[in-house]
XYZ file of C-alpha atoms in Angstrom:
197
model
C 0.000 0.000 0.000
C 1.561 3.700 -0.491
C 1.362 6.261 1.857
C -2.311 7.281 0.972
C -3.876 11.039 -0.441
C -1.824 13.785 0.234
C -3.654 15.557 3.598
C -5.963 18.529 2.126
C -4.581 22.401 2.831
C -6.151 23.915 6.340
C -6.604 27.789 5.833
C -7.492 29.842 3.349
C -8.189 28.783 -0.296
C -7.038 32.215 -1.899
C -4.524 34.920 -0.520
C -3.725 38.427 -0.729
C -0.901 40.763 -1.419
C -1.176 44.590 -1.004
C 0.478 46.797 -3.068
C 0.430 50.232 -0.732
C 2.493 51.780 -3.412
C 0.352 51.250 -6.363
C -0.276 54.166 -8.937
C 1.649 56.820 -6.302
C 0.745 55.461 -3.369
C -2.904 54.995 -4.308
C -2.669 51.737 -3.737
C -4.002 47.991 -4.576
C -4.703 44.632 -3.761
C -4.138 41.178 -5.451
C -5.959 38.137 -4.755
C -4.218 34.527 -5.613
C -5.107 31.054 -5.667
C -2.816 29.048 -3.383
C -0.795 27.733 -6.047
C 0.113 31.146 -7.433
C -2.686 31.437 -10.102
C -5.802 33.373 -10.629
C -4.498 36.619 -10.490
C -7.358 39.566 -9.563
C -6.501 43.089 -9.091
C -8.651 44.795 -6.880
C -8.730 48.702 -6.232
C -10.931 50.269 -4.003
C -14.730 52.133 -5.372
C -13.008 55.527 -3.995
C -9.622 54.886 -4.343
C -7.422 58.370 -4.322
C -4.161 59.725 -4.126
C -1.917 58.759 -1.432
C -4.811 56.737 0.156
C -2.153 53.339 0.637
C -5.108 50.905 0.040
C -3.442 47.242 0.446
C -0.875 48.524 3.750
C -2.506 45.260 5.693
C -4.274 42.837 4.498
C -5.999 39.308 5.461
C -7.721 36.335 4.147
C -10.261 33.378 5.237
C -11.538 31.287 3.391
C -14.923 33.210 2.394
C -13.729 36.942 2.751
C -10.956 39.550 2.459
C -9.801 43.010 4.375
C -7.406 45.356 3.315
C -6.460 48.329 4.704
C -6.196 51.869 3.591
C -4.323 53.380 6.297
C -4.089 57.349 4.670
C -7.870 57.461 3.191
C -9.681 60.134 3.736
C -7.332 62.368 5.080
C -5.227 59.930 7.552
C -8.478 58.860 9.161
C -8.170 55.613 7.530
C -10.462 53.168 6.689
C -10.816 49.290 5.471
C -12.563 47.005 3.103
C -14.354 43.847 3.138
C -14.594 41.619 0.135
C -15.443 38.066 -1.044
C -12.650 36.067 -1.906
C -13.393 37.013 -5.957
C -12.971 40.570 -5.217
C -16.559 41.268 -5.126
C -19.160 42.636 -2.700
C -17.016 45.426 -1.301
C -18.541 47.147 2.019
C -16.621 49.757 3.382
C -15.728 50.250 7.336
C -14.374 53.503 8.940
C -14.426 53.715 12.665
C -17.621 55.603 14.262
C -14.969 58.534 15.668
C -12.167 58.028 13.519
C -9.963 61.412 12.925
C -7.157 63.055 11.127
C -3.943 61.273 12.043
C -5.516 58.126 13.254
C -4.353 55.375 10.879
C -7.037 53.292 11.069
C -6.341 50.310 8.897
C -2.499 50.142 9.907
C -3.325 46.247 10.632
C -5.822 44.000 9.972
C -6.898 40.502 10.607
C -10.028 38.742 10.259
C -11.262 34.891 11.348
C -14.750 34.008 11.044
C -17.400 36.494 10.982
C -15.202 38.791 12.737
C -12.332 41.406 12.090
C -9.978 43.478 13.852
C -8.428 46.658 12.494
C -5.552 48.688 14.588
C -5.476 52.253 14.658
C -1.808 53.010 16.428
C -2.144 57.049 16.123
C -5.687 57.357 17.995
C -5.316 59.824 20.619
C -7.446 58.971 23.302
C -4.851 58.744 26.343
C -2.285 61.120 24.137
C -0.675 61.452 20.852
C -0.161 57.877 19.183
C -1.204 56.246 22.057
C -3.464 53.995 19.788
C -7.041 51.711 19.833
C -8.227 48.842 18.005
C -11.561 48.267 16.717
C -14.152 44.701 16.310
C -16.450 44.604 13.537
C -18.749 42.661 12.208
C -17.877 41.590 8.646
C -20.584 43.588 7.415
C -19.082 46.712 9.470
C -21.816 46.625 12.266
C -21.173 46.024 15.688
C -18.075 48.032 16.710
C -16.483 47.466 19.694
C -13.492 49.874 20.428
C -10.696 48.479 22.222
C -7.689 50.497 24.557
C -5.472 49.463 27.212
C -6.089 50.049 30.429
C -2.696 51.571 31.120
C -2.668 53.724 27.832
C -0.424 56.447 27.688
C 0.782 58.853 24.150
C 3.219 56.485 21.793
C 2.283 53.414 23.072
C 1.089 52.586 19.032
C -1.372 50.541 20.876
C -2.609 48.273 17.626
C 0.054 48.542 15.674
C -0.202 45.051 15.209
C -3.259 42.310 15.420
C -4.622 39.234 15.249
C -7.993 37.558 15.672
C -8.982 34.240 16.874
C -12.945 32.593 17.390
C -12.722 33.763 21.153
C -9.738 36.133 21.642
C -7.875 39.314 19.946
C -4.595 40.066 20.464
C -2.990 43.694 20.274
C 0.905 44.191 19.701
C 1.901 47.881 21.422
C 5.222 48.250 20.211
C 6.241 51.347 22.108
C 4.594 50.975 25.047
C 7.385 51.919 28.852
C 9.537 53.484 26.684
C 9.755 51.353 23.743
C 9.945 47.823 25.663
C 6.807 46.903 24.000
C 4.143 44.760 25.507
C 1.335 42.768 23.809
C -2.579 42.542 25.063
C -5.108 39.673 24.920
C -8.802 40.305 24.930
C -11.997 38.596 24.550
C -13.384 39.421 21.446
C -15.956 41.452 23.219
C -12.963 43.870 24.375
C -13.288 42.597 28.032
C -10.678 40.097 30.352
C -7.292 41.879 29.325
C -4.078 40.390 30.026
C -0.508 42.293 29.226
C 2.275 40.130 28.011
C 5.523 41.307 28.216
C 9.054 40.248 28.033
C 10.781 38.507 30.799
C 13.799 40.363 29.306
C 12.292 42.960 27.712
């Protein structure tokens, strides 16, 4: 007997590449098959100078998000798509303003996605936020850390499980960094940081 079907893949069945840079810093997005093939070029409906659609980006199986962390005036914003490039809806955060990078990171996993904004201001300049969404953009729940403080970059990086986000500060005590894990509802925090850090 040989040694049987090769396992099937786990993840996504397509994956994305941004292109920040795109057409002056416009920006873009390419979706993939696995393998390399199936090449789709997606732009955003109001894509405009200097917006840098495709800075993060993030797959499943059934959706994308990329981010467009200099659209509309640094306020930022991000876009959810099916895996073909179609069905784009459009998420900014509810008090989103100049300077706020919203879109910096993204990650998505099930119905859910997470999207960092590491210049919000709320506890001082840069100190930072992250914001759950529903995939349809309903449903925000705004994220900070308890112990915010200015140029912390809270959110400057993310990820998203079924039950938990975690939130990467990178400056946070004076550029030690620390990293935050929350319930998806934005309660139970924990702060990770280094033993050496």
């Amino acid at each position: 007997a040989g040694p049987g079907p090769a396992p099937a893949p786990s993840g996504p069945s397509k994956f994305v590449v941004g292109a920040y840079g795109d057409d002056n810093n416009k920006g873009a997005a390419y979706i993939y098959n696995t393998d390399g093939t199936g090449e789709v070029k997606i732009t955003s409906s109001d894509l405009a100078s200097a917006d840098q659609y495709g800075y993060s980006v993030a797959a499943t199986n059934t959706h994308i998000v990329v981010g467009a962390r200099h659209d509309d005036g640094l306020i930022g914003s991000v876009y959810v798509y099916n895996t073909d490039g179609t069905g784009e809806v459009k998420i900014t955060a509810s008090d989103g303003a100049s300077g706020d990078w919203f879109g910096e990171s993204v990650a998505i996993q099930g119905d859910k996605i997470i999207v960092g904004a590491p210049r919000d201001d709320d506890a001082g300049s840069g100190s930072g936020s992250v914001y759950v969404y529903n995939l349809d953009g309903t449903g925000e729940v705004k994220i900070t850390a308890s112990d915010a403080a200015g140029g912390d970059q809270f959110g400057i990086a993310v990820a998203i499980t079924d039950t938990h986000v975690v939130v990467g500060a990178a400056r946070d005590d004076i550029n030690k960094g620390a990293a935050y894990i929350y319930n998806t509802d934005g309660t139970g925090e924990v702060k990770i940081t280094a033993s050496d850090g």
